[in-house]
Coordinates of C-alpha atoms in Angstrom, one line a residue:
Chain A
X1 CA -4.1 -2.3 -0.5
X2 CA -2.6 -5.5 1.3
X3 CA -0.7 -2.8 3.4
X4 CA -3.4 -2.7 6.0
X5 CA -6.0 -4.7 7.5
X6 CA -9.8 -3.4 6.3
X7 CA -10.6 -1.9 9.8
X8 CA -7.2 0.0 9.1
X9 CA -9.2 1.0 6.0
X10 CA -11.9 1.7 7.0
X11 CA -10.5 4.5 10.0
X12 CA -8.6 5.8 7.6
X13 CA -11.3 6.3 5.0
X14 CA -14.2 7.1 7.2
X15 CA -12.2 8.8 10.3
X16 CA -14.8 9.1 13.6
X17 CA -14.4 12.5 15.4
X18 CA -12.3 14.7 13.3
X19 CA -12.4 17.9 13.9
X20 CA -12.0 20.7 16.9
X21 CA -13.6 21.4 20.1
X22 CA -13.5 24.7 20.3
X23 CA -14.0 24.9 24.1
X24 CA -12.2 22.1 24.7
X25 CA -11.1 21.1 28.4
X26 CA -7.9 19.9 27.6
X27 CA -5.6 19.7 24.1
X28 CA -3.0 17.7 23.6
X29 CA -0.8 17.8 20.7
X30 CA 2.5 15.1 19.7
X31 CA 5.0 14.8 16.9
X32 CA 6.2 16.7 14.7
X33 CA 6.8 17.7 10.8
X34 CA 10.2 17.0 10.1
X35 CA 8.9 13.2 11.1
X36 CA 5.6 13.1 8.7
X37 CA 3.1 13.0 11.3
X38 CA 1.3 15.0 14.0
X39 CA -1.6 14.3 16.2
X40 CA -3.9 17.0 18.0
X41 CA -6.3 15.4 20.4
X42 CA -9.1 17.5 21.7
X43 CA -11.5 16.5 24.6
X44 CA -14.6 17.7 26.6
X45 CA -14.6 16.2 30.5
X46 CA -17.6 16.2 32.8
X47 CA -17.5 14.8 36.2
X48 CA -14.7 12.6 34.9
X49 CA -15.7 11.3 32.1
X50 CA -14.9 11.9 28.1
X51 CA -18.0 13.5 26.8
X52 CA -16.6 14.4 23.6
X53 CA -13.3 14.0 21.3
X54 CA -12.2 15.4 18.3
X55 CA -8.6 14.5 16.7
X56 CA -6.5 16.2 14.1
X57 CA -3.7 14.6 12.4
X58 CA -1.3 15.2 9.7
X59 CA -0.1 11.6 8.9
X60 CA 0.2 8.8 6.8
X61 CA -3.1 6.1 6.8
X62 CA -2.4 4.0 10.1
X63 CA -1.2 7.6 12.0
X64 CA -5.1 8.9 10.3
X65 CA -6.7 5.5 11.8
X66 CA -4.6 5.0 15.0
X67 CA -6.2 8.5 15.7
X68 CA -10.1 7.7 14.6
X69 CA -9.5 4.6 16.4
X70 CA -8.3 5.7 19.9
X71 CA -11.0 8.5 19.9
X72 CA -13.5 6.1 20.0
X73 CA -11.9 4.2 22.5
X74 CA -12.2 6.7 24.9
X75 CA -14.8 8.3 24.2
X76 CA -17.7 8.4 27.1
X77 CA -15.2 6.5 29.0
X78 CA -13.5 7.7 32.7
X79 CA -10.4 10.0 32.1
X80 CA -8.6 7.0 34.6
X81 CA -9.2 4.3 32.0
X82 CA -8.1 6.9 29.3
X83 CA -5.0 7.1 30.9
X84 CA -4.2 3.4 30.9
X85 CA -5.3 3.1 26.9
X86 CA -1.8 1.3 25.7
X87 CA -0.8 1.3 21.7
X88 CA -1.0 -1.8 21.7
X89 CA -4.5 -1.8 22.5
X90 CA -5.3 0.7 19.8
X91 CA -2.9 -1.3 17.4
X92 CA -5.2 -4.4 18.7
X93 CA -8.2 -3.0 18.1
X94 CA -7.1 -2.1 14.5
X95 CA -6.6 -5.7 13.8
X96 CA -2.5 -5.0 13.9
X97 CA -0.3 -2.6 11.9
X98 CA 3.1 -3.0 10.1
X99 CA 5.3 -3.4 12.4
X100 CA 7.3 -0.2 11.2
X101 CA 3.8 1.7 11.8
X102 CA 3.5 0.7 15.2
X103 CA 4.9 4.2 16.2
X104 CA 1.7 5.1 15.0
X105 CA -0.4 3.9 17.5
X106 CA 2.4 5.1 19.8
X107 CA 1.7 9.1 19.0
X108 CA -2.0 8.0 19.5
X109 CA -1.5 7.0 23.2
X110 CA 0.7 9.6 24.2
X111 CA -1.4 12.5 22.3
X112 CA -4.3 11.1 24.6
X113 CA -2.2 11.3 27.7
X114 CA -0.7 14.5 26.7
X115 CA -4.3 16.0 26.4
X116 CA -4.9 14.8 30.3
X117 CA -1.8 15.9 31.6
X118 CA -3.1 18.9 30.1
X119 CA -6.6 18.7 31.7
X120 CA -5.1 18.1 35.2
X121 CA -2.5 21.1 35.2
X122 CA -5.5 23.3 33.9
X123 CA -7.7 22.3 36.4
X124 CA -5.1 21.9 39.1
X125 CA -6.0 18.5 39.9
X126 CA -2.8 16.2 41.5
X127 CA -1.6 13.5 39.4
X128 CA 0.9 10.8 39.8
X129 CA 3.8 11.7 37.8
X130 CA 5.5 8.7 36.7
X131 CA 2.4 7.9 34.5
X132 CA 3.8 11.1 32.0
X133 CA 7.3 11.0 32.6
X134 CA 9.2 10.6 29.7
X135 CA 6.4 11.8 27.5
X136 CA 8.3 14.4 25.3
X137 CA 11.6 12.7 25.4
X138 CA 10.0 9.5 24.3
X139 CA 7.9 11.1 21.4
X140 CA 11.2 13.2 20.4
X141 CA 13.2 9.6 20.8
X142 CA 10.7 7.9 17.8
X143 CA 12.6 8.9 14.8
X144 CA 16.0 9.4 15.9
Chain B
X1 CA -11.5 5.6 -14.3
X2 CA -8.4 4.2 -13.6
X3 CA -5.3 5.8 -14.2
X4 CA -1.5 4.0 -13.9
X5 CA 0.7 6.9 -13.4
X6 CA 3.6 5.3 -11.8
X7 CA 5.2 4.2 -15.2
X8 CA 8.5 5.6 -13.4
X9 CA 8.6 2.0 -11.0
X10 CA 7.5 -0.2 -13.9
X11 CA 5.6 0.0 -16.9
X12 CA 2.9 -2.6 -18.5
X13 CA 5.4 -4.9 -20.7
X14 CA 4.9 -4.4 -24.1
X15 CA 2.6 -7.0 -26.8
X16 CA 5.4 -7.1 -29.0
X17 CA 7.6 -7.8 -26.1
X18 CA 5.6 -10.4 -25.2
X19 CA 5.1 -11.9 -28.8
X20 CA 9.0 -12.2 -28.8
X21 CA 9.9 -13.5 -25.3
X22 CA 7.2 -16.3 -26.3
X23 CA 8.7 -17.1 -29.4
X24 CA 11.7 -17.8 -27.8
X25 CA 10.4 -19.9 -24.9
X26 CA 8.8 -21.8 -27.8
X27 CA 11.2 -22.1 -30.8
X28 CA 14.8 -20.8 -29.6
X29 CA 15.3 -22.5 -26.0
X30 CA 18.5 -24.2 -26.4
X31 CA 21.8 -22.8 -24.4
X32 CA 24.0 -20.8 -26.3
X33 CA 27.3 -21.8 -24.4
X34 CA 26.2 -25.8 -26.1
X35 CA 28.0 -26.6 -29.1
X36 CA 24.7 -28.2 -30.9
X37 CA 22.3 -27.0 -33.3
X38 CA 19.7 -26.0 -30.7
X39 CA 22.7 -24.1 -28.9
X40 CA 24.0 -22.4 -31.4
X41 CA 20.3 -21.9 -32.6
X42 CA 20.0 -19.7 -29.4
X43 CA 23.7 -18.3 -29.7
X44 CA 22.6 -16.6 -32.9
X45 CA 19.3 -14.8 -31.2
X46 CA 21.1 -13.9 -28.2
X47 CA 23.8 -12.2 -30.5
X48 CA 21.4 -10.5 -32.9
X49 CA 19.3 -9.0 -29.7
X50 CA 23.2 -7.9 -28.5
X51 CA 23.9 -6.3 -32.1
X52 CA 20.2 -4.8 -31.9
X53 CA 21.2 -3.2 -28.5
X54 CA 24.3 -1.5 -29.5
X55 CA 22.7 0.0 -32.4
X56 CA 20.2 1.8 -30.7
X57 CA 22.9 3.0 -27.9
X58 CA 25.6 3.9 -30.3
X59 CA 28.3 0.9 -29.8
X60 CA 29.6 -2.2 -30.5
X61 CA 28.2 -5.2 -29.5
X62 CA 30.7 -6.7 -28.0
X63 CA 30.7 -3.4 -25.5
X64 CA 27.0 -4.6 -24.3
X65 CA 27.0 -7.1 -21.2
X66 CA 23.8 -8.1 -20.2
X67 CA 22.2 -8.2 -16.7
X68 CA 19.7 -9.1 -14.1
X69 CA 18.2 -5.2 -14.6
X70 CA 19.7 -1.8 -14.0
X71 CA 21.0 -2.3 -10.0
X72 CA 23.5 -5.1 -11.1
X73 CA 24.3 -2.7 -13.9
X74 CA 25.3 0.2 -11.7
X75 CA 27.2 -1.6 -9.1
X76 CA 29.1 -3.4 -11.7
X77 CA 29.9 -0.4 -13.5
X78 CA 30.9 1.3 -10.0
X79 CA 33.0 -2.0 -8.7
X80 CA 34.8 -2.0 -11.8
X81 CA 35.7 1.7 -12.3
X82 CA 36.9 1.5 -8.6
X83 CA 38.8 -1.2 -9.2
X84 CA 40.8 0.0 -12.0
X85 CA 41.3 3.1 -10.2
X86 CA 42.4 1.6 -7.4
X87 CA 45.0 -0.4 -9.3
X88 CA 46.7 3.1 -9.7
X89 CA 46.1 4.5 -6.7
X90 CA 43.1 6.7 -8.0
X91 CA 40.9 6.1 -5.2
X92 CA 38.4 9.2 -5.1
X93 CA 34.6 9.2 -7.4
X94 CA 32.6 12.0 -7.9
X95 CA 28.5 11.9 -8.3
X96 CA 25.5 13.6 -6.8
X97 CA 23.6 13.7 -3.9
X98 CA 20.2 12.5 -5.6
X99 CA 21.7 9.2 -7.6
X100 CA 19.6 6.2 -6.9
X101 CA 20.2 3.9 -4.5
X102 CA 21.7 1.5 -6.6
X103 CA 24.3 4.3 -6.9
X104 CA 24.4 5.4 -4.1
X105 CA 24.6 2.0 -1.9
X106 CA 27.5 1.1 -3.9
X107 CA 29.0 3.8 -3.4
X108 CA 28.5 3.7 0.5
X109 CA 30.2 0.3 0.3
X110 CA 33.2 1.7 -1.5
X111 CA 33.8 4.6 0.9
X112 CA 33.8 1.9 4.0
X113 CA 36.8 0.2 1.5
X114 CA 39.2 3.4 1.8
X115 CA 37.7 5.4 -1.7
X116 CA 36.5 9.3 -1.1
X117 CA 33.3 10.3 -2.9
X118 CA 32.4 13.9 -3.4
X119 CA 28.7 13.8 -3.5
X120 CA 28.1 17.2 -5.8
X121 CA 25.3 19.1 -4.8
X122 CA 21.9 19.6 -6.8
X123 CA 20.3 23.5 -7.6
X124 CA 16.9 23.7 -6.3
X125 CA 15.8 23.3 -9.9
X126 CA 17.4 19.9 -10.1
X127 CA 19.7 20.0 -12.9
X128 CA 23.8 19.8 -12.1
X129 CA 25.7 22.0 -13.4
X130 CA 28.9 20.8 -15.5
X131 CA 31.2 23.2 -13.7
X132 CA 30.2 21.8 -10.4
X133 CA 31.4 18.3 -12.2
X134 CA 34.2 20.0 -13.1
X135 CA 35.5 21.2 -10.3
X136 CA 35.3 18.1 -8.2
X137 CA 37.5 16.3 -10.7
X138 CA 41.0 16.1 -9.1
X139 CA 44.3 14.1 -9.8
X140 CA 43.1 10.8 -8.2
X141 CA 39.4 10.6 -9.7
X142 CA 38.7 7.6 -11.1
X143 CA 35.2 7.6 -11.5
X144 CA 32.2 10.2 -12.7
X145 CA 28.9 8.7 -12.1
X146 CA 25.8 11.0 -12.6
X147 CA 22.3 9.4 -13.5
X148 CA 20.8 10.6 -16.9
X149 CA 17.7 11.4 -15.8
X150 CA 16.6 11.3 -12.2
X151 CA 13.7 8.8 -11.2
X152 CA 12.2 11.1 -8.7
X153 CA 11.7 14.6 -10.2
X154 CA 12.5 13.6 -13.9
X155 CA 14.9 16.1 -14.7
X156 CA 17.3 15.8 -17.2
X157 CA 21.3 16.3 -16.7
X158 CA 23.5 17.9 -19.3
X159 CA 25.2 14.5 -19.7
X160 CA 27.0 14.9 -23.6
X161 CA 28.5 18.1 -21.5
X162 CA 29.4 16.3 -18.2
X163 CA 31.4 13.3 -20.6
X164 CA 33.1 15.9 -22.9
X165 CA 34.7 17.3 -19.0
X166 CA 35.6 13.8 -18.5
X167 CA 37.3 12.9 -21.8
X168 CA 39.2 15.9 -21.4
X169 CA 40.3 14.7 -17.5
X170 CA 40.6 11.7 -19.0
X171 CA 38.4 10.3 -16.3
X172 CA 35.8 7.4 -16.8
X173 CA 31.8 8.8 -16.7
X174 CA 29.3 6.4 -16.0
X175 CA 25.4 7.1 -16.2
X176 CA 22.7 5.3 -14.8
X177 CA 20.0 6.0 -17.7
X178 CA 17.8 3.7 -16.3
X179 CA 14.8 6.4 -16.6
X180 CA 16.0 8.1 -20.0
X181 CA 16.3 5.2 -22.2
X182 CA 13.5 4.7 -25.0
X183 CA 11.9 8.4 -23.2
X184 CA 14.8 10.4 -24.8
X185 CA 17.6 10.6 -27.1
X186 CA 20.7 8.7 -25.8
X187 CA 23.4 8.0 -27.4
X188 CA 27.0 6.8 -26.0
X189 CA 29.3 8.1 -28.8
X190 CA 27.5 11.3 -29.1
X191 CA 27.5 11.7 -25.6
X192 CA 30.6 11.0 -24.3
X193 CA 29.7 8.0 -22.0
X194 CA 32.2 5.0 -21.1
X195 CA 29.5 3.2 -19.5
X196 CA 26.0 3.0 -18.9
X197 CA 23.4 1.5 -17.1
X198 CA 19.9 0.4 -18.4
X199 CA 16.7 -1.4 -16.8
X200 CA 14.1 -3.2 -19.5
X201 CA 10.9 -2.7 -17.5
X202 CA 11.4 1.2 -17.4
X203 CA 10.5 1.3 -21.4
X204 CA 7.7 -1.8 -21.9
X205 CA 10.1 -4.4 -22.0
X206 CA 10.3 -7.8 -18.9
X207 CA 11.5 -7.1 -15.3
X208 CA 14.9 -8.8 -14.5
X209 CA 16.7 -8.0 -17.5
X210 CA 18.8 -5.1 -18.5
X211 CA 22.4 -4.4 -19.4
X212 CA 26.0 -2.6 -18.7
X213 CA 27.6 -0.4 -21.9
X214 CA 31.2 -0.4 -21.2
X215 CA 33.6 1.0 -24.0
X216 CA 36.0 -1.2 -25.3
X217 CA 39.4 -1.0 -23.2
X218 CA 37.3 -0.6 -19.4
X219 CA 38.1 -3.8 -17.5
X220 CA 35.2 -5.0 -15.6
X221 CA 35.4 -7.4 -12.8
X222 CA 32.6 -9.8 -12.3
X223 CA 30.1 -9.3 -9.7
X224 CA 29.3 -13.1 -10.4
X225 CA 31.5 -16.1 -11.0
X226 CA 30.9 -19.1 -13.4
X227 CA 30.7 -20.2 -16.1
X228 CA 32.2 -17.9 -19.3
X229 CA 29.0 -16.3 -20.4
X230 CA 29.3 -12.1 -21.7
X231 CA 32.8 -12.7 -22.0
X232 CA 33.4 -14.3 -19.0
X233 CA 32.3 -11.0 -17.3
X234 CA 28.2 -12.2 -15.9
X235 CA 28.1 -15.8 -15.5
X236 CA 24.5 -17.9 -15.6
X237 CA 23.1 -18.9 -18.7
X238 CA 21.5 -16.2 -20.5
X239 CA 17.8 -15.3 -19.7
X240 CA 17.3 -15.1 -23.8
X241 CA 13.6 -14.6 -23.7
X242 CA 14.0 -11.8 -21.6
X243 CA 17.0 -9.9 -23.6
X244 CA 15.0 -10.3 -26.8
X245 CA 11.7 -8.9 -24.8
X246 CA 13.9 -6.1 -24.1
X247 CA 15.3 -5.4 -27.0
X248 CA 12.5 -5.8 -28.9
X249 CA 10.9 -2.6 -26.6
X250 CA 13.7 -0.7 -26.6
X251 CA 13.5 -0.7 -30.4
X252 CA 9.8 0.3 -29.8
X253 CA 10.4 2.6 -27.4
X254 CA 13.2 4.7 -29.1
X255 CA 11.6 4.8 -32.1
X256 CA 8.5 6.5 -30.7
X257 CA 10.2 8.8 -28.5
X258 CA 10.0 11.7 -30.6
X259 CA 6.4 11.1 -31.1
X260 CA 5.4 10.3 -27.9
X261 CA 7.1 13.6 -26.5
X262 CA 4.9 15.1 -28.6
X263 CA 2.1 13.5 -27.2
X264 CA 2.9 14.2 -23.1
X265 CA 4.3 17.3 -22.9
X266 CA 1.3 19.0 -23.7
X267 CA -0.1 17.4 -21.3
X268 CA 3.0 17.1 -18.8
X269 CA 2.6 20.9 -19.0
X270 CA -1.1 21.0 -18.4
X271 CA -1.2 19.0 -15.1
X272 CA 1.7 20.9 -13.6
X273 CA -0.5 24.3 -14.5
X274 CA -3.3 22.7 -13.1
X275 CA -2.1 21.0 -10.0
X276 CA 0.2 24.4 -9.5
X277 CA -3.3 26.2 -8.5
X278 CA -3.4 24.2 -5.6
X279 CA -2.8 26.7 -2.6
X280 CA 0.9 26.7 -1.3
X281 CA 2.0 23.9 -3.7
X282 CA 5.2 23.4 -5.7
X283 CA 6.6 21.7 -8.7
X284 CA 9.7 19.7 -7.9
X285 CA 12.5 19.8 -10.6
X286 CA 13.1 22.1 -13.4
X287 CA 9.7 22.5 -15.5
X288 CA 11.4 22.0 -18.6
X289 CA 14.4 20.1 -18.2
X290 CA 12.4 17.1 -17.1
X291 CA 11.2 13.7 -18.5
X292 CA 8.3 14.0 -21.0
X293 CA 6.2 11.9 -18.9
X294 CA 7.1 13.0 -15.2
X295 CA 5.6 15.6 -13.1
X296 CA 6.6 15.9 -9.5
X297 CA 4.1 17.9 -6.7
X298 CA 5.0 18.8 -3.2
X299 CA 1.6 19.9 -1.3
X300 CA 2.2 21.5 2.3
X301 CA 0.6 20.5 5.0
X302 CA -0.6 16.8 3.8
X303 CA 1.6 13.4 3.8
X304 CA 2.5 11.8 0.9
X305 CA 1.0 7.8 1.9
X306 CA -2.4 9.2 2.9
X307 CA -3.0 11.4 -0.3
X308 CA -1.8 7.9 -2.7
X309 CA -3.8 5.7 -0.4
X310 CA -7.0 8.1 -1.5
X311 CA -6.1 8.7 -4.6
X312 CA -5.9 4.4 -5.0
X313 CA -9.4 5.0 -3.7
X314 CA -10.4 7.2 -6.7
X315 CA -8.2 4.8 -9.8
X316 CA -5.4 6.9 -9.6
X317 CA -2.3 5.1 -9.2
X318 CA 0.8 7.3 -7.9
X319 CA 3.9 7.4 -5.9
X320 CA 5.2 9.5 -3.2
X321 CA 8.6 10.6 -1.8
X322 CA 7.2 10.4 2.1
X323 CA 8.7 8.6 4.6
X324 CA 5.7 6.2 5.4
X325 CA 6.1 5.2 1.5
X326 CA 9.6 4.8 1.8
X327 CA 9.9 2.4 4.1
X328 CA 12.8 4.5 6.1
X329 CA 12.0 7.5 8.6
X330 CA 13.8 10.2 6.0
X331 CA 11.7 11.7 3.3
X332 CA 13.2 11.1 -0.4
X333 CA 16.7 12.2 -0.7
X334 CA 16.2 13.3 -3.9
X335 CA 13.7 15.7 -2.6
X336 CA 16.1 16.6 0.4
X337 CA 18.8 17.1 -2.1
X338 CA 17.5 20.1 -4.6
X339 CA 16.5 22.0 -0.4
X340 CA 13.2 20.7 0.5
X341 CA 12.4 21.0 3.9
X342 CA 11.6 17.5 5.1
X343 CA 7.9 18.5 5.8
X344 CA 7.0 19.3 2.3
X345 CA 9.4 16.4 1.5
X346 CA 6.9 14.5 2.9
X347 CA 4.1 16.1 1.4
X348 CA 4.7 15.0 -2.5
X349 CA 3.4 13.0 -5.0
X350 CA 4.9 11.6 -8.9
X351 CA 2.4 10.5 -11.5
X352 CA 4.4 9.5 -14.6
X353 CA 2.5 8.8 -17.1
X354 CA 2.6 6.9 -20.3
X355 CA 2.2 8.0 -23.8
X356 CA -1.1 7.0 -23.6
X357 CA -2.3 9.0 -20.9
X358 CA -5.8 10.8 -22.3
X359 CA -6.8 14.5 -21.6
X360 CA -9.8 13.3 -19.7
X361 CA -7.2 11.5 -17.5
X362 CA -5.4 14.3 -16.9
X363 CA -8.9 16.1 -16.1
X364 CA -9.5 13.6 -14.1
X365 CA -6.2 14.0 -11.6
X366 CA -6.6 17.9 -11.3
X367 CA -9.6 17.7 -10.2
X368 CA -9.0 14.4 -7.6
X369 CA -5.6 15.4 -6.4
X370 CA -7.2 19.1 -5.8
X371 CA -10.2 17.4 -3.9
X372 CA -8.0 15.1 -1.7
X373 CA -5.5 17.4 -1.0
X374 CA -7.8 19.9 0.3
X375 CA -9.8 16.9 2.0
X376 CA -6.9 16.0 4.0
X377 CA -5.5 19.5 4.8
X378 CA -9.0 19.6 6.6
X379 CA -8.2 17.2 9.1
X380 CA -4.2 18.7 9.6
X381 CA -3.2 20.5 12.5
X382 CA 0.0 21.6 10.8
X383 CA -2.0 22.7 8.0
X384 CA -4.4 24.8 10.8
X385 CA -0.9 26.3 12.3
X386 CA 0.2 27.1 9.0
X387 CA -3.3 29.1 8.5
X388 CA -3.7 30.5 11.8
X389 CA 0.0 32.0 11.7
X390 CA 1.3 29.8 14.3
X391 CA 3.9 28.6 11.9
X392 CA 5.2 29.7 8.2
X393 CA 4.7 28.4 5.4
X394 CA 7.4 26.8 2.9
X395 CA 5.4 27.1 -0.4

């Protein structure tokens, strides 16, 4: 389909790192049902860095690739440059979406940084604030 | 194997369609509004298509106006009825909530113009009931539009019943029939219509053509102004090719639709039996008040654009009332309108098929849409809550 560019495609047919982790280190879960799409994003931290990741998502094709395609952009990488991983960048590295699936790679950045906000209240680690303010009132805010 | 199952949004125009609308292009070009041989020439094949028409809906010609397809046919019938109405201070239309958006938009445009519109509401089974009609009739109605069969969920509205309440109000009932012509019987004088809207492509005929029935004595006002073409009512010089192609299938079409009824609902039937196996699945729409051809799933805990985007994958060619397919953040409001939560609004899929739809085919789609749909509630996290208890299911 003309929809979507092939390495949209191709994420969404041949998703990298779906699945759980069941002992994950930190979970973080955006959207919701009545809007057609969820994203659960699971990860594994040592000393810093990503080891593992593991996305579920209930979604149309880009929300399925957006997923696939931010897991492997952060995967073995530091949890700081996780934190700066923008939509646009997945969007980017997708070779663009529609521009009314850009919310898309939108739940697929804030899913990430919901899963480290959830790592560094677990683990009791200080964090600067600012950098997840908003998150639930902007993820609410997408389908209003 | 591929299968087209979407013959709801268009269906392959027909060789006899094709045979005509050429022979026109080639022999019968001329334009009918010229006084010359070549005019009048065409004149007499655009009338003949026009006398065609009305025979197979049960009218007179002259009550046939012929239009760009079935959206110009519902907002002219829609204009017009509210413009007579307004003209004696009738100023309030009753429909329902799942009309199609050709409907529907018009209708959104006349309530910003000072008319009230009781949207009736749809049973969970998708068939309005008369009374319903009935009682949202009042002094100032001055239209009742409800769609013969709906394009969504296929199901069929007790329409003769519906017009027989109107005639006794003595209020005007239009139906967009856009998905029930040449599928099953309709006919205008039997069934108490005043007007009614139809679209070629939906029964093997062009795209861009279709037509208003308006009984004799209902004023319509022009949505386009010109030249005196259809009475003065649609001007542009008639697309001839294109009325003859679709006359030419709708003679086709209504011919066979006994037949052809034969032929799906067998196998209607089996795909809903099969697909209903499907864990926590439903059938949208009443399962035997429906279209011959349409069956309608919801599956919870998938979305509708990934399972038709897999389903491409495998040949199988569908449509789905999800958001991401609709091009708008709300789920179908048809399936929002017979109580479907938005989730497993989201979560459905329509495969119309065609008369020619084989039992292999139909094979073939239990077993794909069973293997996708489990494929992709294997990667959900609502689907997981829904397992794991954290949340209930609908279905």
């Amino acid at each position: 389909m003309a929809l979507y560019s092939d390495k949209v495609m191709d994420h969404f047919r041949h998703p990298r790192n779906v699945g759980k982790i069941e002992d994950a280190d930190a979970v973080g879960e955006v959207g919701n049902a009545v809007c057609g799409d969820i994203m659960k994003i699971y990860l594994k931290i040592e000393n810093d860095i990503i080891t593992d990741v593991k996305f579920e998502t209930f979604g149309c094709g880009s929300a399925i690739a957006s997923s696939s395609m931010a897991t492997e952009l952060i995967k073995g990488r530091p949890v700081s440059e996780a934190l700066e991983l923008s939509n646009k960048a997945v969007a980017e590295a997708l070779d663009g979406l529609p521009a009314h699936k850009m919310h898309c790679s939108v739940l697929a950045e804030e899913a990430i940084k919901k899963a480290l906000l959830d790592y560094y209240t677990k683990n009791n680690i200080p964090y600067d604030e600012s950098i997840f303010a908003g998150l639930d009132e902007e993820i609410e805010s997408h389908h209003d | 194997m591929y299968i087209y199952a979407d013959n709801a949004a268009t269906t392959k125009t027909s060789e006899a369609a094709i045979r005509a609308m050429t022979k026109v292009m080639e022999e019968t070009w001329g334009n009918p509004s010229s006084l010359h041989s070549t005019g009048q020439r065409a004149k007499e094949v655009l009338e003949g298509a026009r006398e065609k028409a009305a025979a197979l809906l049960g009218c007179e010609p002259r009550e046939i106006t012929f239009t760009s397809g079935g959206s110009e046919a519902d907002n002219m019938a829609i204009v017009s009825a509210a413009k007579n109405g307004a003209r004696k201070n009738k100023k309030h239309i009753v429909s329902t909530a799942f009309e199609h958006h050709a409907v529907l938009h018009t209708l959104k445009k006349l309530e910003k113009e000072g008319f009230e519109v009781t949207y009736v509401e749809v049973p969970e089974n998708g068939v309005v009931t008369v009374e319903s009609i009935r009682d949202a009739i009042r002094e100032d109605t001055c239209l009742v539009t409800v769609m013969f069969a709906n394009n969504e969920i296929g199901t069929l509205q007790p329409i003769a019943e519906i017009g027989a309440v109107c005639r006794e109000k003595k209020v005007p009932f239009h139906t967009d029939a856009v998905q029930a012509v040449g599928h099953v019987y309709v006919n205008v004088k039997e069934q108490n219509i005043d007007m009614l809207s139809l679209s070629a492509h939906k029964f093997h005929g062009p795209r861009g053509i279709g037509l208003l029935y308006a009984k004799r004595g209902i004023i319509l006002s022009n949505l386009i102004e010109g030249g005196a073409q259809e009475r003065g009512k649609r001007a542009g010089t008639e697309d001839i090719a294109s009325i003859v192609g679709m006359v030419t299938a709708m003679e086709e079409a209504v011919r066979t639709i006994d037949e052809h009824a034969a032929l799906l609902i067998p196998k209607r039937d089996r795909l809903i039996a099969g697909l209903s196996k499907i864990p926590h699945s439903t059938l949208n729409g009443d399962p035997e008040k429906r279209l011959p051809g349409n069956v309608n799933m919801s599956f919870e805990g998938v979305e509708g654009e990934s399972l038709l985007l897999l389903l491409d994958d495998r040949g199988i060619e569908a449509s789905s009332g999800s958001a991401c397919t609709s091009g708008s953040l709300d789920p179908s409001h048809v399936l929002l309108a017979i109580g479907r939560p938005h989730e497993v609004a989201h979560g459905s899929l329509r495969l119309t098929f065609d008369a020619d739809v084989t039992d292999e085919q139909i094979d073939y789609v239990i077993k794909n849409v069973g293997e996708v749909v489990e494929y992709l509630r294997n990667m959900s996290p609502l689907w997981f809550a829904k397992v794991e208890g954290r949340k209930e299911f609908y279905l």
